[in-house]
Coordinates of N, CA and C and ligand atoms in Angstrom, one line a residue:
X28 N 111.2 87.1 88.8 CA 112.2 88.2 89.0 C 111.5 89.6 89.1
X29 N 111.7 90.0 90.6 CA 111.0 91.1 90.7 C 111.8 92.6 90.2
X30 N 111.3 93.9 89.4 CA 111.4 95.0 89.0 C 111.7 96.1 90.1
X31 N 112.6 96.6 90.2 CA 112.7 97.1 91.3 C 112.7 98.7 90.2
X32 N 112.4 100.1 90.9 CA 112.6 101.3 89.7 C 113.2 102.3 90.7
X33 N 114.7 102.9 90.3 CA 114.6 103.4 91.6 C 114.9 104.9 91.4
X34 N 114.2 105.9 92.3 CA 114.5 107.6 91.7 C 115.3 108.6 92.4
X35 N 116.0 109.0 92.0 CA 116.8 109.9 92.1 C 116.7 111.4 91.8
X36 N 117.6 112.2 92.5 CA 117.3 113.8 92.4 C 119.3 114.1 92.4
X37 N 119.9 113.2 92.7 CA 121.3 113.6 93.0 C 122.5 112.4 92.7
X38 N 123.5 112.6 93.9 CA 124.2 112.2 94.4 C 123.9 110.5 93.9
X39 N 123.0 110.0 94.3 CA 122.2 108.6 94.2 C 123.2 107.6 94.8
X40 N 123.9 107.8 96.1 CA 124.6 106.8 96.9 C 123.9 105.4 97.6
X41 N 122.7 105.8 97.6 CA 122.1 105.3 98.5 C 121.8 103.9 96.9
X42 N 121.5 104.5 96.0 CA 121.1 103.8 94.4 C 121.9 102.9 94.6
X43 N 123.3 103.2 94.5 CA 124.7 102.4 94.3 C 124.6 101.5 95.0
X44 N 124.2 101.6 96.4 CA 124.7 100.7 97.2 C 123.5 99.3 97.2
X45 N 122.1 100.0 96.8 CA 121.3 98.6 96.4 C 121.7 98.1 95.4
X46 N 122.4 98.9 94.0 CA 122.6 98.3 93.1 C 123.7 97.0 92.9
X47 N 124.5 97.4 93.7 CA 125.5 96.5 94.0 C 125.3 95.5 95.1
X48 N 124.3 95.6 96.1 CA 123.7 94.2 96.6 C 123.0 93.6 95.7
X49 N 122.3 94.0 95.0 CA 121.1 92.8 94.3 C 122.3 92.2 92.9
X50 N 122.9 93.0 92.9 CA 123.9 91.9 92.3 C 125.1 91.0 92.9
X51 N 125.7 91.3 93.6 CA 126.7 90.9 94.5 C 126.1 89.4 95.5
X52 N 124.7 89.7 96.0 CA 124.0 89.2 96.7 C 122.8 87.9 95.6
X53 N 123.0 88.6 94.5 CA 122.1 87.9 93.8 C 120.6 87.6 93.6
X54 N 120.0 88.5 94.1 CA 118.6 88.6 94.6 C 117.8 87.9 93.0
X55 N 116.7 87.7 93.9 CA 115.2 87.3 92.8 C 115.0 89.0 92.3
X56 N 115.6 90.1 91.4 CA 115.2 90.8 91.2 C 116.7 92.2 90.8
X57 N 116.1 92.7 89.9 CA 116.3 93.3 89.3 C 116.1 95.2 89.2
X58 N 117.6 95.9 89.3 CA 117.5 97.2 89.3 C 117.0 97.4 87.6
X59 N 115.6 97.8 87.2 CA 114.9 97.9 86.0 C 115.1 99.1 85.5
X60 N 115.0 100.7 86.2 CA 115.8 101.8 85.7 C 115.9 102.3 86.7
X61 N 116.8 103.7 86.7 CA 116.9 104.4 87.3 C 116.1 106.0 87.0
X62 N 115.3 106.9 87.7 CA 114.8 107.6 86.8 C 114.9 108.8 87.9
X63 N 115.2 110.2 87.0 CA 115.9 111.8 88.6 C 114.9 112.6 87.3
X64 N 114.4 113.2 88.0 CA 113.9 114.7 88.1 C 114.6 115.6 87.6
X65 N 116.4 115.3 87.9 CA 117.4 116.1 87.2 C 118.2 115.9 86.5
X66 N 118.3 116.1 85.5 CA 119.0 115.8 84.1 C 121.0 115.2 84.4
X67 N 121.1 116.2 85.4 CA 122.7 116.7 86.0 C 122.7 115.6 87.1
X68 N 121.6 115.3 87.5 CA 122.1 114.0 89.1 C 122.6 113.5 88.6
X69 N 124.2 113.3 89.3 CA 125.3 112.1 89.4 C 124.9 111.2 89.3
X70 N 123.9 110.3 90.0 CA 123.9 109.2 89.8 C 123.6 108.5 88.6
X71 N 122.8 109.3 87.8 CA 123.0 108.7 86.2 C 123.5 108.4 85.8
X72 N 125.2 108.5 86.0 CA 126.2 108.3 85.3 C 126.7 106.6 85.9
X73 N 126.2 106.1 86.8 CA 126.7 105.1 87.8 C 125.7 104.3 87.2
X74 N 124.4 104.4 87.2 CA 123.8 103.5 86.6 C 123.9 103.1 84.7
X75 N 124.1 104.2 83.9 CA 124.5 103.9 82.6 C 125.5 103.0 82.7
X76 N 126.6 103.4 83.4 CA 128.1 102.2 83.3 C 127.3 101.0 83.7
X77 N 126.7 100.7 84.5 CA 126.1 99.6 84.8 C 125.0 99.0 83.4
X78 N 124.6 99.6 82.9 CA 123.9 99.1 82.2 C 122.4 98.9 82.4
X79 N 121.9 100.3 83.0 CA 121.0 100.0 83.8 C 120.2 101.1 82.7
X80 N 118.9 100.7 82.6 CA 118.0 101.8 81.9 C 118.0 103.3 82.8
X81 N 118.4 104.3 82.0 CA 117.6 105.4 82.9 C 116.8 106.3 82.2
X82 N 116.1 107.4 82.9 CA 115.1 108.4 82.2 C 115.2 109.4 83.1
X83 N 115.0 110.6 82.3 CA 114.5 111.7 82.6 C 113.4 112.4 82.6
X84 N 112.8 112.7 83.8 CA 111.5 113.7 83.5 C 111.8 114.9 84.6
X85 N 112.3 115.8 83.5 CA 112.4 117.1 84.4 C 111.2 117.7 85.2
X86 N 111.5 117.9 86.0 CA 110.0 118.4 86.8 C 109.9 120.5 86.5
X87 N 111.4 120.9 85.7 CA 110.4 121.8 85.5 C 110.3 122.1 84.4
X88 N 110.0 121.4 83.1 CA 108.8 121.2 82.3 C 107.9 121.1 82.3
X89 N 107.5 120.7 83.3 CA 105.8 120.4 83.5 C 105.3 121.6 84.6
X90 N 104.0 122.1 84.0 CA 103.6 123.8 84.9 C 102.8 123.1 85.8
X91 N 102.3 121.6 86.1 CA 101.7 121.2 87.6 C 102.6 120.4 88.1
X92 N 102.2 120.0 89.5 CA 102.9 118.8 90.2 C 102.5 117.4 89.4
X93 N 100.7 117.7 89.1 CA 99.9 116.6 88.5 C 100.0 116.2 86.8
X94 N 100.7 116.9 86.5 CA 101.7 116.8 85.2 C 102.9 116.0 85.2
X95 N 103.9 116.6 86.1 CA 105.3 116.1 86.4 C 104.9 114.4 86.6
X96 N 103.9 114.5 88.1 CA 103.4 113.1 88.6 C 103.1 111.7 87.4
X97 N 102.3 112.4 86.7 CA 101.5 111.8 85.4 C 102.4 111.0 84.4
X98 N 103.9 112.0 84.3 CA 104.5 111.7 83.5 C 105.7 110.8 83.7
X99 N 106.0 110.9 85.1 CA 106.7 110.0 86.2 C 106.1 108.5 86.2
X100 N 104.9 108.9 86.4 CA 104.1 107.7 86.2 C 103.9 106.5 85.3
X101 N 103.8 107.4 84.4 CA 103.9 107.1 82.8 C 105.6 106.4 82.7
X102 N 106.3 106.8 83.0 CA 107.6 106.2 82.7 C 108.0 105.3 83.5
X103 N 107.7 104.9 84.8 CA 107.9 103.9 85.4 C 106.9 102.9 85.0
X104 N 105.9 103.0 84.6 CA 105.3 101.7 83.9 C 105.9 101.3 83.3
X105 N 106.6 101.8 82.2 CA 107.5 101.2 81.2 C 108.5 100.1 81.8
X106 N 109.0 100.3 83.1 CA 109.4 98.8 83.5 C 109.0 97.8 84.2
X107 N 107.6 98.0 84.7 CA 106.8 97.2 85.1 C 107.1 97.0 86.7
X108 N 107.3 97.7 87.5 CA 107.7 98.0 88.3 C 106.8 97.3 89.6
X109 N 107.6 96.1 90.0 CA 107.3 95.8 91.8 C 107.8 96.7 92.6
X110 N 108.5 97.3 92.6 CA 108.9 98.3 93.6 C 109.4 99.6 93.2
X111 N 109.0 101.0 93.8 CA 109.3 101.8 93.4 C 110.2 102.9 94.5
X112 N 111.2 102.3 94.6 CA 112.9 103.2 96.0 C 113.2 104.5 95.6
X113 N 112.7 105.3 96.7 CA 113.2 106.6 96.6 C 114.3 106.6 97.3
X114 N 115.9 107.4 96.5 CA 116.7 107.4 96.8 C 117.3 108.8 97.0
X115 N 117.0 109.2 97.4 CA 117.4 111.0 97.7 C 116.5 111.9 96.2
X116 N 115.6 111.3 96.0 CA 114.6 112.2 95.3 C 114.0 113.1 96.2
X117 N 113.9 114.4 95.7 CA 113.3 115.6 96.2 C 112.3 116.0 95.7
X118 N 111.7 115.4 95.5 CA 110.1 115.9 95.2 C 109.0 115.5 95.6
X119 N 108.2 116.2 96.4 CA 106.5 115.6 97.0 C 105.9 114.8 95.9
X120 N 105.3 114.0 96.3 CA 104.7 113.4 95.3 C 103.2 113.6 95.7
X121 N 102.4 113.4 94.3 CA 100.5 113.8 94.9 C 100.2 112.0 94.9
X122 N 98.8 112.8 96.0 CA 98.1 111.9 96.5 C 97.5 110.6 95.3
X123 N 97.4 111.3 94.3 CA 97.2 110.1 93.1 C 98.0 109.5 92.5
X124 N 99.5 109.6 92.5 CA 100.5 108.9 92.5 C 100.9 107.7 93.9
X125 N 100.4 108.3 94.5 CA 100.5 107.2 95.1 C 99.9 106.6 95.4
X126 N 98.8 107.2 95.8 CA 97.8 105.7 95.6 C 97.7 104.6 94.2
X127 N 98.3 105.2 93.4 CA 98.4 104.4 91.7 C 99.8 103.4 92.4
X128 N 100.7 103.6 93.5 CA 101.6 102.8 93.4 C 101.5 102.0 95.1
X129 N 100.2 101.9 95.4 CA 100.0 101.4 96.6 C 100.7 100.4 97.6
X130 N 101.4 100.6 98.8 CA 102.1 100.2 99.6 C 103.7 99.6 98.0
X131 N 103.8 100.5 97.1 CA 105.2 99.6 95.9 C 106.0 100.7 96.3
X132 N 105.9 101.8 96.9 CA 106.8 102.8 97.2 C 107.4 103.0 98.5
X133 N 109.0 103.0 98.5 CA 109.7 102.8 99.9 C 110.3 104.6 99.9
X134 N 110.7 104.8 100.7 CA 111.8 106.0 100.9 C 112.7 105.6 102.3
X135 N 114.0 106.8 101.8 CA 114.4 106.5 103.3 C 114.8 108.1 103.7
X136 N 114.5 108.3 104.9 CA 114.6 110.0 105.3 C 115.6 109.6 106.2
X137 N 116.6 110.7 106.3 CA 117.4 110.7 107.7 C 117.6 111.2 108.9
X138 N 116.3 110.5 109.4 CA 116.4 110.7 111.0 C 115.7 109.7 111.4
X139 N 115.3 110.0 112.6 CA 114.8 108.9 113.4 C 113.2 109.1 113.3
X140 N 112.5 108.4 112.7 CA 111.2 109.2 112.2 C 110.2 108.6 113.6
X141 N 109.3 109.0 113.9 CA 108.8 110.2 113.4 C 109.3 111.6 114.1
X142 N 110.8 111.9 114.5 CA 111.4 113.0 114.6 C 111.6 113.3 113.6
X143 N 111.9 114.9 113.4 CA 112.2 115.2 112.3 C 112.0 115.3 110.9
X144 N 110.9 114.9 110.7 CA 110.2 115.5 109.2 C 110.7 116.5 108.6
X145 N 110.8 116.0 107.1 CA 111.3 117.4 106.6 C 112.7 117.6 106.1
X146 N 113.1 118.4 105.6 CA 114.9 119.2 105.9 C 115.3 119.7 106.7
X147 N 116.5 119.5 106.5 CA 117.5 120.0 107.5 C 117.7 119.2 109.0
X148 N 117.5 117.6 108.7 CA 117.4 117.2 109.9 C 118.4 116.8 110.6
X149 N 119.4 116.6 110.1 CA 121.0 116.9 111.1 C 121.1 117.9 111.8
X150 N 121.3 119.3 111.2 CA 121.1 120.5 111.8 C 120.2 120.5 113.1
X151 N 118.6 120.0 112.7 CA 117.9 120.0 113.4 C 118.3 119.1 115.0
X152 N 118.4 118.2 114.7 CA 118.9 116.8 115.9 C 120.3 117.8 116.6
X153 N 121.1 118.5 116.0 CA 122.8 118.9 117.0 C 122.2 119.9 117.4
X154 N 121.2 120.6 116.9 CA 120.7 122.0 117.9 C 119.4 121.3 118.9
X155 N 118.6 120.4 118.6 CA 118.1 120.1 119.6 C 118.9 119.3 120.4
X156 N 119.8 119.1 120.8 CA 120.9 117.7 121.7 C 120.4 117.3 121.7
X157 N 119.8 115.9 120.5 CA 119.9 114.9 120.3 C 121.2 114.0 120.7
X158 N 120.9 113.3 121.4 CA 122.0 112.0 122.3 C 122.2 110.9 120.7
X159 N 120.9 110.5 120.1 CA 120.5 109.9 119.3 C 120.2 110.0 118.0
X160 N 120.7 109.8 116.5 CA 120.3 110.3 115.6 C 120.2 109.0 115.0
X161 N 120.0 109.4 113.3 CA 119.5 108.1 112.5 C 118.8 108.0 111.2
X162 N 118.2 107.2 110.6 CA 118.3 107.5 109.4 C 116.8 105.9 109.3
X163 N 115.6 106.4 108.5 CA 114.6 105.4 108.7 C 114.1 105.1 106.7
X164 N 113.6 103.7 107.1 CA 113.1 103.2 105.3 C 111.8 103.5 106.5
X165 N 110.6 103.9 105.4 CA 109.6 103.4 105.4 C 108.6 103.6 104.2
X166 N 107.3 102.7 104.1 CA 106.6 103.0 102.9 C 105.8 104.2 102.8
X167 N 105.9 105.0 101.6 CA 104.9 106.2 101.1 C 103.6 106.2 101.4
X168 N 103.7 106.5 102.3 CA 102.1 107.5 102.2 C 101.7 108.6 102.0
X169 N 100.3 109.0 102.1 CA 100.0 110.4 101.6 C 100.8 111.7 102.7
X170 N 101.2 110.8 103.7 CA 101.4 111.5 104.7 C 102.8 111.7 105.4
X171 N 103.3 112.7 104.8 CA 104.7 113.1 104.6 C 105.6 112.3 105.3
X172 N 106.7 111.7 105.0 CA 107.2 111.0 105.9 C 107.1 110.4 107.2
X173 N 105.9 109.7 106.6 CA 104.7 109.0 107.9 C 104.5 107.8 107.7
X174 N 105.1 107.2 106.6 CA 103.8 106.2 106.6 C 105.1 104.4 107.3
X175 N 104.3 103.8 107.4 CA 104.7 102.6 108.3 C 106.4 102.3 108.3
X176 N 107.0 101.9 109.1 CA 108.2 101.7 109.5 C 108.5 100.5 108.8
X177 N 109.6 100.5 108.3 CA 110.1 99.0 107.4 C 111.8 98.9 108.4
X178 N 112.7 99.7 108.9 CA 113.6 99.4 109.2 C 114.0 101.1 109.8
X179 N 115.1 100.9 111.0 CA 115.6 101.9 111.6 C 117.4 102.2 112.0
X180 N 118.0 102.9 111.6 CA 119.5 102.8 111.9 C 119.7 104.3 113.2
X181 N 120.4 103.7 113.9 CA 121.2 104.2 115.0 C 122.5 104.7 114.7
X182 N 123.2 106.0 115.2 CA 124.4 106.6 115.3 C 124.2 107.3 116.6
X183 N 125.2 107.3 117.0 CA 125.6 108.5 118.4 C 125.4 109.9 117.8
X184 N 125.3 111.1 118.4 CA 125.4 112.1 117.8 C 126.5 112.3 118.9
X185 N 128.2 112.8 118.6 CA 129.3 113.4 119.1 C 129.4 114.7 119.7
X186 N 130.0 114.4 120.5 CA 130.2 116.2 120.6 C 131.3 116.7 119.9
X187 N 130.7 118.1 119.3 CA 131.5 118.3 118.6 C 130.9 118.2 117.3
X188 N 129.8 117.8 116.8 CA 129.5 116.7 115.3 C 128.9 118.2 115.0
X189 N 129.1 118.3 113.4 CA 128.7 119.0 113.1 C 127.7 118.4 111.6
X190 N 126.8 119.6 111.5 CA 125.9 118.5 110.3 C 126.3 117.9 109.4
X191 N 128.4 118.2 108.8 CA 128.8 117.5 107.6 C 129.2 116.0 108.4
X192 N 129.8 115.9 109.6 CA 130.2 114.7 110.7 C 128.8 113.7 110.8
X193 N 128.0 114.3 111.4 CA 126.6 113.8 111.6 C 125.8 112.9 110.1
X194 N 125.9 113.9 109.2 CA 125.2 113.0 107.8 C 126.2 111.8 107.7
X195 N 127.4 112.3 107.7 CA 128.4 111.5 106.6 C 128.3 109.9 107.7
X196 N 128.0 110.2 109.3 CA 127.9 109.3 110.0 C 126.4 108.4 109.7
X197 N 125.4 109.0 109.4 CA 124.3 108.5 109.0 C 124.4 107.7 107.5
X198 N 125.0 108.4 106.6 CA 124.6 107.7 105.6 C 125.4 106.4 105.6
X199 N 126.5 106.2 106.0 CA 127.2 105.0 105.8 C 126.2 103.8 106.5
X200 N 125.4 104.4 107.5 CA 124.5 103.1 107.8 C 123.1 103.2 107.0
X201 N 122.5 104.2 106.2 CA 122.1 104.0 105.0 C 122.2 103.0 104.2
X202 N 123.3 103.2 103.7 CA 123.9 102.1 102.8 C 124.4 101.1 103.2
X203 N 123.8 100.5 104.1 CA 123.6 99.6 104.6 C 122.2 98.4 104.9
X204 N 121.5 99.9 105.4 CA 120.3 99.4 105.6 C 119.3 99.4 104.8
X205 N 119.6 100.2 103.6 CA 118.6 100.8 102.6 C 118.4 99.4 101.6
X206 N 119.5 98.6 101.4 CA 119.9 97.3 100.9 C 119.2 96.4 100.9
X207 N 119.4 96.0 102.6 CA 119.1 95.0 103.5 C 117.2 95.4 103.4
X208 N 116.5 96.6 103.7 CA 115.5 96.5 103.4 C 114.5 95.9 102.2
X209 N 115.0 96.7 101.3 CA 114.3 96.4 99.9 C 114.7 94.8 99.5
X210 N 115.6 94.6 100.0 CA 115.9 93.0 99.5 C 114.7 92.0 100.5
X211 N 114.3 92.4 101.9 CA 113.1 92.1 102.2 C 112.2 92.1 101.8
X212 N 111.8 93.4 101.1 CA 110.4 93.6 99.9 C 110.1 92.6 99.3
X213 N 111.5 92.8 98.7 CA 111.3 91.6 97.4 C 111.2 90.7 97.2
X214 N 111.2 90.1 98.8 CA 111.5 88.6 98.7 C 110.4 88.5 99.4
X215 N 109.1 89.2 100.3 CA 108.0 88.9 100.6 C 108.2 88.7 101.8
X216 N 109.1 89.2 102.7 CA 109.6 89.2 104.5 C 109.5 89.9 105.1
X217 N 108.2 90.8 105.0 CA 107.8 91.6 105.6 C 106.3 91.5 105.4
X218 N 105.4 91.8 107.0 CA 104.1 91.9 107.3 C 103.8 93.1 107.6
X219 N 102.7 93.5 107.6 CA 102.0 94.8 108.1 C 100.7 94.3 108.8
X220 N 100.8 94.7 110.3 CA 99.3 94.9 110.9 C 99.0 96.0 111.2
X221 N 98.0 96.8 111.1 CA 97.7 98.0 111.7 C 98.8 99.4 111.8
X222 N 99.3 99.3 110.8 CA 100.1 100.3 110.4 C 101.9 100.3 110.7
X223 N 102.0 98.7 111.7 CA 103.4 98.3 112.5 C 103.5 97.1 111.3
X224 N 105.2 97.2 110.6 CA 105.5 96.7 109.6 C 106.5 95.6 110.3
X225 N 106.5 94.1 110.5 CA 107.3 93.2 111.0 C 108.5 92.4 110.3
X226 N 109.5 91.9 110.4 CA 110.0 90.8 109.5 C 109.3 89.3 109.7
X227 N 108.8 88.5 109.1 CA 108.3 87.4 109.2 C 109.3 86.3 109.7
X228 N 110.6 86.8 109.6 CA 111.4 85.5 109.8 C 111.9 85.9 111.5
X229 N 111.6 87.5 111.9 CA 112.2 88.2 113.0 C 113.5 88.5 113.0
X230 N 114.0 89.0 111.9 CA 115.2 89.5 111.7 C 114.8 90.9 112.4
X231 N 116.5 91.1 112.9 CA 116.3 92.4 113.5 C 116.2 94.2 112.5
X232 N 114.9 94.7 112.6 CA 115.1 96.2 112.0 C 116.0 97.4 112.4
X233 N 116.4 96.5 113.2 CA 116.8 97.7 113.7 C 118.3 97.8 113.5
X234 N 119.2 98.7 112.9 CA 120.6 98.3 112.8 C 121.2 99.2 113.4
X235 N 122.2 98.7 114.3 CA 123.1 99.5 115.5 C 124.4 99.7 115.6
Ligands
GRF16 C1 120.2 110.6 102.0 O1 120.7 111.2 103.2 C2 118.8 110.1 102.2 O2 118.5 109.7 103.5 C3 118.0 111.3 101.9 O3 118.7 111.9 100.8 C4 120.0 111.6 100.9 C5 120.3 110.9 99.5 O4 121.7 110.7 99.3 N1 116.6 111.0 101.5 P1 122.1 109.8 98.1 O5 121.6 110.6 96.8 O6 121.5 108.5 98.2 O7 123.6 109.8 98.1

């Protein structure tokens, strides 16, 4: 039974919706805690009903990044963690956190990467007329929302869409695909050559 740990800064929709595949679906594995940066993130409250471990490590108690990191660190050990799912956490992480959690860290950004780095990427996609928008898993690297592709979702951008139209259109295929990925993790259905991440069985990444 693999450990899944998954972190949060908010809302934690994206949390819910793995949380309720690996049980509904039944997976070899396990939501182990949930752990936010922010005391107030909603999603704490979805995982306690659940019955799910959570923790706090405020990040501004701690006067470094390499403090906060340390102590993040430190807490996710505690569940022994195969996998560690960023779920709308807002926080950089340092280079020695991640390397301590090598290729065990997933995130998912919303856009079509490698467009769009960063914030504000809805905004960004309707002022650049983007035909194409989107929402990507891939695993942590040192290098900001860079590192290898695990899975990709497609929406139209509308005319007319504005960034509350545009997100609300991306995330529903989030929670979708955010699911569908990590349940591949976990189950060992995915390869990496040379930085291009495959499904071994050739299921499709791509969701449309
Ligand atoms: C999502 O749009 C995700 O792509 C981004 O942050 C948002 C988190 O939403 N990284 P939620 O907290 O999962 O509802």
């Amino acid at each position: 039974m693999k450990n899944i740990v998954i972190l949060i800064s908010g809302r934690g929709s994206n949390m819910e919706a793995i949380v309720r595949a690996c049980t509904t679906e039944s997976w070899d594995a396990r939501v182990a805690a949930v752990v936010s940066n922010r005391p107030q993130a909603a999603g704490l409250a979805f995982a306690n009903e659940r019955g799910i471990a959570t923790a706090v490590v405020d990040h501004k108690a701690y006067p470094t990044r390499d403090a906060f990191d340390a102590e993040l660190a430190a807490t996710i050990d505690r569940f022994a963690p195969d996998l560690i799912v960023l779920a709308g956490f807002m926080r950089l992480l340092t280079p020695a956190f991640i390397q301590r959690f090598h290729r065990r860290i997933v995130n998912i950004h919303p856009s079509l990467l490698p467009a769009f780095t960063g914030l504000d990427t809805h905004r960004r996609a309707i002022e650049t007329g983007c035909k194409v928008a989107g929402a990507t898993v891939h695993y942590v690297t040192e290098d900001l929302d860079n590192g290898p592709i695990v899975a990709q979702a497609i929406v139209p951008v509308l005319p007319g869409d504005t960034e509350a139209t545009l997100s609300a259109r991306v995330l529903s295929r989030e929670h979708q695909m955010y699911p569908r990925a990590v349940q591949w993790i976990v189950q060992g259905l995915l390869r990496e050559e040379n930085g291009v991440v495959t499904h071994i069985g050739g299921e499709s990444q791509l969701l449309t």
